[in-house]
Amino acid sequence: MTDTLTTTKHAITRVRHEPRRRILTVQQVERLTPQMARITLGGDLAGFNSAAYDDHVKVFFPLPGHNAPTLPPPDAPESAERSPGRDYTPRHYDAGRSELVIDFALHDAGPATDWASQARAGQQLAVGGPRGSFVVPDDFDWYLFIGDETALPAIARRLEELRAGIDAIVVAAITGPEERQAFTSKARVETIWVERPLSRATDPAPLLDAVRALKLPTSGDGYAWAAGESQTAKLLRRHLLDERGLDKAHVKAAGYWKRGAVSIHETHND
């Protein structure tokens, strides 16, 4: 099912997908940077669909000592042993090769970081979703992408999708120069790397200060996207609406994580 969200010039659509869980097997493990692991998964991917760069799938990790996820049936009691699940961006899907790529930011200890840090070919995961996609057409005159390490997979995917001849600005928070990634895009990309220690990952000031200092294009329609720590994403959206005067229909902000919370994905609206 597809819903069209009408704006003045741009047809943004929300597409719903049939939810399904799949058992996938690790094909390859790479380190893009010291704290970013790329894992290529293969297996039962027939019918998989990810129509937007900021889609999220639920990834279920094996319990300690297991090589495969534990997924009890829906009617199992709450006390039943089950694998923990976390939300991740489908970084790339190759239907011809039946491969799904997911990039994992490795930071705070937890089931995702623990698993991805030691992942090797032959291990198994379960992946559910995406349940839906928020599809933004590539017909804007310029784009702004803001986020921390958890947002980099979505940003990198979108940059690869953009058409040639437009401007894209990226403001990304990382722990140091070794975490910088090389983006591929046909667009003209300006990247501002904001380096701050992991101890300040919940502090909105580094990203907010960098965005406040930006000189944004003064003509044409722009689309802004911000994701990462939930409160930071919320404050970034308020800045873009209240201080920059962007159209709220053209600003999307999402909380990918929150200190002390488990497996959140918050969309910030008015």
mmCIF file of C-alpha atoms in Angstrom:
data_model
loop_
_atom_site.group_PDB
_atom_site.id
_atom_site.type_symbol
_atom_site.label_atom_id
_atom_site.label_comp_id
_atom_site.label_asym_id
_atom_site.label_seq_id
_atom_site.Cartn_x
_atom_site.Cartn_y
_atom_site.Cartn_z
ATOM 1 C CA MET A 1 0.000 0.000 0.000
ATOM 2 C CA THR A 2 1.262 3.495 -0.886
ATOM 3 C CA ASP A 3 0.176 6.832 0.630
ATOM 4 C CA THR A 4 1.154 10.092 -1.077
ATOM 5 C CA LEU A 5 1.969 13.017 1.217
ATOM 6 C CA THR A 6 1.402 16.073 -0.959
ATOM 7 C CA THR A 7 3.687 19.083 -0.692
ATOM 8 C CA THR A 8 3.820 22.123 -2.950
ATOM 9 C CA LYS A 9 6.026 20.482 -5.576
ATOM 10 C CA HIS A 10 7.242 17.170 -4.225
ATOM 11 C CA ALA A 11 5.321 13.906 -3.916
ATOM 12 C CA ILE A 12 6.653 12.175 -0.796
ATOM 13 C CA THR A 13 5.184 8.700 -0.383
ATOM 14 C CA ARG A 14 4.857 6.226 2.448
ATOM 15 C CA VAL A 15 5.019 2.613 1.260
ATOM 16 C CA ARG A 16 3.961 -0.303 3.448
ATOM 17 C CA HIS A 17 5.622 -3.698 3.126
ATOM 18 C CA GLU A 18 4.470 -7.103 4.273
ATOM 19 C CA PRO A 19 6.529 -7.902 7.381
ATOM 20 C CA ARG A 20 8.557 -11.096 7.293
ATOM 21 C CA ARG A 21 11.407 -12.627 9.253
ATOM 22 C CA ARG A 22 14.293 -14.265 7.407
ATOM 23 C CA ILE A 23 17.219 -16.358 8.603
ATOM 24 C CA LEU A 24 20.350 -15.074 6.862
ATOM 25 C CA THR A 25 23.955 -16.242 6.845
ATOM 26 C CA VAL A 26 27.065 -14.075 7.063
ATOM 27 C CA GLN A 27 28.928 -14.097 3.748
ATOM 28 C CA GLN A 28 31.615 -11.496 4.389
ATOM 29 C CA VAL A 29 32.862 -9.196 7.167
ATOM 30 C CA GLU A 30 34.819 -5.968 6.550
ATOM 31 C CA ARG A 31 35.975 -3.050 8.691
ATOM 32 C CA LEU A 32 35.239 0.253 6.971
ATOM 33 C CA THR A 33 36.817 2.095 9.905
ATOM 34 C CA PRO A 34 37.993 0.873 13.332
ATOM 35 C CA GLN A 35 34.467 1.327 14.693
ATOM 36 C CA MET A 36 32.309 0.524 11.649
ATOM 37 C CA ALA A 37 31.841 -3.079 10.518
ATOM 38 C CA ARG A 38 30.239 -3.990 7.213
ATOM 39 C CA ILE A 39 28.545 -7.375 7.152
ATOM 40 C CA THR A 40 27.208 -8.969 3.979
ATOM 41 C CA LEU A 41 24.348 -11.423 4.515
ATOM 42 C CA GLY A 42 22.913 -13.981 2.123
ATOM 43 C CA GLY A 43 20.043 -16.424 2.091
ATOM 44 C CA ASP A 44 16.269 -16.228 1.827
ATOM 45 C CA LEU A 45 15.870 -12.679 0.503
ATOM 46 C CA ALA A 46 13.221 -13.298 -2.176
ATOM 47 C CA GLY A 47 10.726 -10.445 -2.057
ATOM 48 C CA PHE A 48 12.877 -8.258 0.193
ATOM 49 C CA ASN A 49 12.153 -4.589 -0.454
ATOM 50 C CA SER A 50 13.827 -1.483 0.919
ATOM 51 C CA ALA A 51 12.556 1.554 -0.966
ATOM 52 C CA ALA A 52 14.103 4.343 1.123
ATOM 53 C CA TYR A 53 17.565 5.123 2.438
ATOM 54 C CA ASP A 54 16.416 5.490 6.046
ATOM 55 C CA ASP A 55 14.443 2.239 6.212
ATOM 56 C CA HIS A 56 15.150 0.064 9.204
ATOM 57 C CA VAL A 57 15.091 -3.674 9.673
ATOM 58 C CA LYS A 58 14.990 -5.489 12.997
ATOM 59 C CA VAL A 59 18.096 -7.635 13.380
ATOM 60 C CA PHE A 60 17.958 -10.542 15.867
ATOM 61 C CA PHE A 61 21.271 -11.732 17.266
ATOM 62 C CA PRO A 62 22.230 -15.205 18.517
ATOM 63 C CA LEU A 63 22.248 -15.633 22.264
ATOM 64 C CA PRO A 64 25.668 -16.141 23.899
ATOM 65 C CA GLY A 65 27.051 -19.533 22.948
ATOM 66 C CA HIS A 66 24.699 -19.897 19.967
ATOM 67 C CA ASN A 67 25.495 -19.612 16.266
ATOM 68 C CA ALA A 68 21.915 -18.926 15.167
ATOM 69 C CA PRO A 69 19.104 -16.702 16.522
ATOM 70 C CA THR A 70 16.457 -18.053 18.872
ATOM 71 C CA LEU A 71 12.983 -17.051 17.668
ATOM 72 C CA PRO A 72 10.091 -18.610 19.577
ATOM 73 C CA PRO A 73 6.637 -18.579 17.911
ATOM 74 C CA PRO A 74 4.419 -15.497 18.430
ATOM 75 C CA ASP A 75 2.239 -17.306 20.965
ATOM 76 C CA ALA A 76 5.200 -18.327 23.158
ATOM 77 C CA PRO A 77 5.101 -17.062 26.764
ATOM 78 C CA GLU A 78 7.057 -13.933 27.684
ATOM 79 C CA SER A 79 9.432 -16.080 29.725
ATOM 80 C CA ALA A 80 10.554 -17.991 26.620
ATOM 81 C CA GLU A 81 14.199 -17.545 25.723
ATOM 82 C CA ARG A 82 14.533 -15.333 22.651
ATOM 83 C CA SER A 83 17.174 -13.400 20.734
ATOM 84 C CA PRO A 84 17.565 -9.653 21.334
ATOM 85 C CA GLY A 85 16.638 -7.407 18.394
ATOM 86 C CA ARG A 86 17.958 -4.005 17.298
ATOM 87 C CA ASP A 87 17.103 -1.658 14.404
ATOM 88 C CA TYR A 88 19.554 -1.188 11.519
ATOM 89 C CA THR A 89 19.627 0.460 8.100
ATOM 90 C CA PRO A 90 19.688 -1.775 5.011
ATOM 91 C CA ARG A 91 22.870 -0.280 3.568
ATOM 92 C CA HIS A 92 22.625 -2.091 0.228
ATOM 93 C CA TYR A 93 20.500 -4.855 -1.261
ATOM 94 C CA ASP A 94 21.526 -6.808 -4.360
ATOM 95 C CA ALA A 95 18.575 -8.844 -5.576
ATOM 96 C CA GLY A 96 20.624 -10.530 -8.295
ATOM 97 C CA ARG A 97 23.179 -11.822 -5.811
ATOM 98 C CA SER A 98 20.602 -12.262 -3.043
ATOM 99 C CA GLU A 99 22.766 -10.246 -0.647
ATOM 100 C CA LEU A 100 21.934 -7.688 2.032
ATOM 101 C CA VAL A 101 24.618 -5.375 3.441
ATOM 102 C CA ILE A 102 24.320 -3.856 6.922
ATOM 103 C CA ASP A 103 26.878 -1.505 8.510
ATOM 104 C CA PHE A 104 27.273 -1.765 12.297
ATOM 105 C CA ALA A 105 28.597 1.130 14.402
ATOM 106 C CA LEU A 106 30.625 -0.495 17.198
ATOM 107 C CA HIS A 107 30.484 1.471 20.430
ATOM 108 C CA ASP A 108 28.693 0.767 23.711
ATOM 109 C CA ALA A 109 28.694 -2.856 24.816
ATOM 110 C CA GLY A 110 25.506 -4.703 23.964
ATOM 111 C CA PRO A 111 24.270 -7.653 21.915
ATOM 112 C CA ALA A 112 24.762 -5.877 18.556
ATOM 113 C CA THR A 113 28.307 -4.648 19.190
ATOM 114 C CA ASP A 114 29.290 -7.884 20.924
ATOM 115 C CA TRP A 115 28.101 -9.931 17.958
ATOM 116 C CA ALA A 116 29.357 -7.692 15.147
ATOM 117 C CA SER A 117 32.802 -7.344 16.755
ATOM 118 C CA GLN A 118 33.412 -11.083 16.385
ATOM 119 C CA ALA A 119 31.181 -11.881 13.388
ATOM 120 C CA ARG A 120 32.533 -14.361 10.870
ATOM 121 C CA ALA A 121 31.324 -16.101 7.738
ATOM 122 C CA GLY A 122 28.851 -18.908 8.349
ATOM 123 C CA GLN A 123 27.140 -17.378 11.392
ATOM 124 C CA GLN A 124 23.435 -16.655 11.200
ATOM 125 C CA LEU A 125 21.138 -13.740 11.962
ATOM 126 C CA ALA A 126 17.426 -13.153 11.668
ATOM 127 C CA VAL A 127 16.189 -10.022 9.902
ATOM 128 C CA GLY A 128 12.628 -8.706 9.998
ATOM 129 C CA GLY A 129 11.151 -5.972 7.825
ATOM 130 C CA PRO A 130 11.267 -3.261 6.696
ATOM 131 C CA ARG A 131 7.631 -2.676 7.599
ATOM 132 C CA GLY A 132 7.499 0.451 5.470
ATOM 133 C CA SER A 133 9.444 3.093 3.582
ATOM 134 C CA PHE A 134 9.251 6.897 3.609
ATOM 135 C CA VAL A 135 10.209 7.668 0.008
ATOM 136 C CA VAL A 136 11.516 11.157 -0.736
ATOM 137 C CA PRO A 137 11.839 11.839 -4.469
ATOM 138 C CA ASP A 138 15.192 13.016 -5.775
ATOM 139 C CA ASP A 139 13.749 16.227 -7.195
ATOM 140 C CA PHE A 140 14.941 18.750 -4.613
ATOM 141 C CA ASP A 141 17.541 21.379 -5.497
ATOM 142 C CA TRP A 142 19.760 20.645 -2.485
ATOM 143 C CA TYR A 143 19.995 18.329 0.508
ATOM 144 C CA LEU A 144 21.267 18.521 4.076
ATOM 145 C CA PHE A 145 22.127 15.370 6.043
ATOM 146 C CA ILE A 146 23.034 15.504 9.737
ATOM 147 C CA GLY A 147 23.847 12.653 12.086
ATOM 148 C CA ASP A 148 26.228 10.733 14.276
ATOM 149 C CA GLU A 149 27.869 7.377 13.613
ATOM 150 C CA THR A 150 24.547 5.520 13.647
ATOM 151 C CA ALA A 151 23.240 7.701 10.808
ATOM 152 C CA LEU A 152 26.232 7.239 8.487
ATOM 153 C CA PRO A 153 24.876 4.108 6.728
ATOM 154 C CA ALA A 154 21.668 5.918 5.748
ATOM 155 C CA ILE A 155 23.542 9.061 4.699
ATOM 156 C CA ALA A 156 26.027 7.100 2.592
ATOM 157 C CA ARG A 157 23.230 5.158 0.921
ATOM 158 C CA ARG A 158 21.308 8.318 0.034
ATOM 159 C CA LEU A 159 24.390 10.028 -1.377
ATOM 160 C CA GLU A 160 24.897 7.079 -3.707
ATOM 161 C CA GLU A 161 21.308 7.431 -4.925
ATOM 162 C CA LEU A 162 21.325 11.181 -5.659
ATOM 163 C CA ARG A 163 21.400 12.459 -9.207
ATOM 164 C CA ALA A 164 24.284 14.451 -10.654
ATOM 165 C CA GLY A 165 24.485 18.229 -10.589
ATOM 166 C CA ILE A 166 22.918 19.001 -7.199
ATOM 167 C CA ASP A 167 24.448 20.023 -3.872
ATOM 168 C CA ALA A 168 24.459 17.878 -0.740
ATOM 169 C CA ILE A 169 25.821 18.960 2.620
ATOM 170 C CA VAL A 170 26.745 16.378 5.260
ATOM 171 C CA VAL A 171 27.406 17.224 8.929
ATOM 172 C CA ALA A 172 28.531 14.087 10.752
ATOM 173 C CA ALA A 173 29.719 13.531 14.328
ATOM 174 C CA ILE A 174 32.485 10.955 14.829
ATOM 175 C CA THR A 175 35.088 10.184 17.475
ATOM 176 C CA GLY A 176 38.167 11.018 15.396
ATOM 177 C CA PRO A 177 39.729 11.268 11.934
ATOM 178 C CA GLU A 178 40.118 7.497 11.699
ATOM 179 C CA GLU A 179 36.304 7.223 11.556
ATOM 180 C CA ARG A 180 35.901 9.362 8.444
ATOM 181 C CA GLN A 181 34.347 7.536 5.509
ATOM 182 C CA ALA A 182 34.775 8.205 1.813
ATOM 183 C CA PHE A 183 31.328 8.839 0.329
ATOM 184 C CA THR A 184 30.430 7.977 -3.263
ATOM 185 C CA SER A 185 27.972 10.258 -5.031
ATOM 186 C CA LYS A 186 27.155 11.868 -8.365
ATOM 187 C CA ALA A 187 26.080 14.963 -6.433
ATOM 188 C CA ARG A 188 28.444 17.708 -5.268
ATOM 189 C CA VAL A 189 29.039 16.731 -1.635
ATOM 190 C CA GLU A 190 30.447 18.983 1.087
ATOM 191 C CA THR A 191 31.230 17.073 4.290
ATOM 192 C CA ILE A 192 31.787 18.691 7.686
ATOM 193 C CA TRP A 193 33.210 16.173 10.151
ATOM 194 C CA VAL A 194 32.501 17.040 13.785
ATOM 195 C CA GLU A 195 35.000 15.239 15.998
ATOM 196 C CA ARG A 196 34.040 14.711 19.626
ATOM 197 C CA PRO A 197 34.802 11.954 22.154
ATOM 198 C CA LEU A 198 32.296 9.165 22.647
ATOM 199 C CA SER A 199 31.700 10.509 26.158
ATOM 200 C CA ARG A 200 29.946 13.476 24.496
ATOM 201 C CA ALA A 201 27.774 11.389 22.168
ATOM 202 C CA THR A 202 24.611 12.514 23.996
ATOM 203 C CA ASP A 203 25.650 16.185 24.018
ATOM 204 C CA PRO A 204 23.772 18.012 21.231
ATOM 205 C CA ALA A 205 26.156 20.981 21.204
ATOM 206 C CA PRO A 206 28.827 19.678 18.768
ATOM 207 C CA LEU A 207 26.332 18.974 15.981
ATOM 208 C CA LEU A 208 24.062 21.919 16.747
ATOM 209 C CA ASP A 209 26.959 24.382 16.741
ATOM 210 C CA ALA A 210 28.226 23.015 13.434
ATOM 211 C CA VAL A 211 24.795 23.262 11.817
ATOM 212 C CA ARG A 212 24.225 26.780 13.154
ATOM 213 C CA ALA A 213 27.489 27.820 11.489
ATOM 214 C CA LEU A 214 26.427 26.476 8.097
ATOM 215 C CA LYS A 215 25.668 28.724 5.178
ATOM 216 C CA LEU A 216 22.751 26.997 3.478
ATOM 217 C CA PRO A 217 21.711 27.604 -0.133
ATOM 218 C CA THR A 218 19.415 30.621 -0.456
ATOM 219 C CA SER A 219 17.562 29.507 -3.574
ATOM 220 C CA GLY A 220 15.703 26.409 -4.625
ATOM 221 C CA ASP A 221 13.941 23.777 -2.528
ATOM 222 C CA GLY A 222 15.980 21.920 0.069
ATOM 223 C CA TYR A 223 15.355 18.744 2.012
ATOM 224 C CA ALA A 224 16.937 18.188 5.431
ATOM 225 C CA TRP A 225 17.327 14.907 7.293
ATOM 226 C CA ALA A 226 18.754 14.411 10.787
ATOM 227 C CA ALA A 227 19.194 11.224 12.810
ATOM 228 C CA GLY A 228 21.178 9.829 15.712
ATOM 229 C CA GLU A 229 20.758 10.458 19.429
ATOM 230 C CA SER A 230 17.068 11.195 19.939
ATOM 231 C CA GLN A 231 17.177 14.530 21.768
ATOM 232 C CA THR A 232 19.880 15.852 19.445
ATOM 233 C CA ALA A 233 17.792 14.964 16.381
ATOM 234 C CA LYS A 234 14.792 16.720 17.920
ATOM 235 C CA LEU A 235 16.765 19.891 18.633
ATOM 236 C CA LEU A 236 18.249 19.893 15.141
ATOM 237 C CA ARG A 237 14.762 19.773 13.633
ATOM 238 C CA ARG A 238 13.611 22.668 15.795
ATOM 239 C CA HIS A 239 16.629 24.725 14.703
ATOM 240 C CA LEU A 240 15.969 24.034 11.022
ATOM 241 C CA LEU A 241 12.299 25.004 11.363
ATOM 242 C CA ASP A 242 12.450 27.897 13.826
ATOM 243 C CA GLU A 243 15.776 29.517 12.976
ATOM 244 C CA ARG A 244 16.269 28.537 9.331
ATOM 245 C CA GLY A 245 12.649 28.669 8.238
ATOM 246 C CA LEU A 246 12.633 25.397 6.323
ATOM 247 C CA ASP A 247 9.317 23.868 5.308
ATOM 248 C CA LYS A 248 8.394 21.298 7.978
ATOM 249 C CA ALA A 249 7.251 18.904 5.246
ATOM 250 C CA HIS A 250 10.837 18.923 3.997
ATOM 251 C CA VAL A 251 12.556 18.237 7.320
ATOM 252 C CA LYS A 252 12.690 14.759 8.794
ATOM 253 C CA ALA A 253 14.322 13.895 12.107
ATOM 254 C CA ALA A 254 14.603 10.511 13.813
ATOM 255 C CA GLY A 255 16.017 9.253 17.069
ATOM 256 C CA TYR A 256 18.058 6.114 16.420
ATOM 257 C CA TRP A 257 19.145 5.692 20.038
ATOM 258 C CA LYS A 258 18.792 7.119 23.522
ATOM 259 C CA ARG A 259 21.033 6.603 26.539
ATOM 260 C CA GLY A 260 19.542 3.897 28.766
ATOM 261 C CA ALA A 261 16.878 2.872 26.255
ATOM 262 C CA VAL A 262 16.824 -0.401 24.312
ATOM 263 C CA SER A 263 15.979 -0.669 20.623
ATOM 264 C CA ILE A 264 14.245 2.654 19.989
ATOM 265 C CA HIS A 265 13.335 4.383 16.750
ATOM 266 C CA GLU A 266 11.577 7.702 17.279
ATOM 267 C CA THR A 267 10.297 10.005 14.547
ATOM 268 C CA HIS A 268 10.108 13.638 15.640
ATOM 269 C CA ASN A 269 7.167 15.657 14.386
ATOM 270 C CA ASP A 270 5.391 18.717 15.779
#
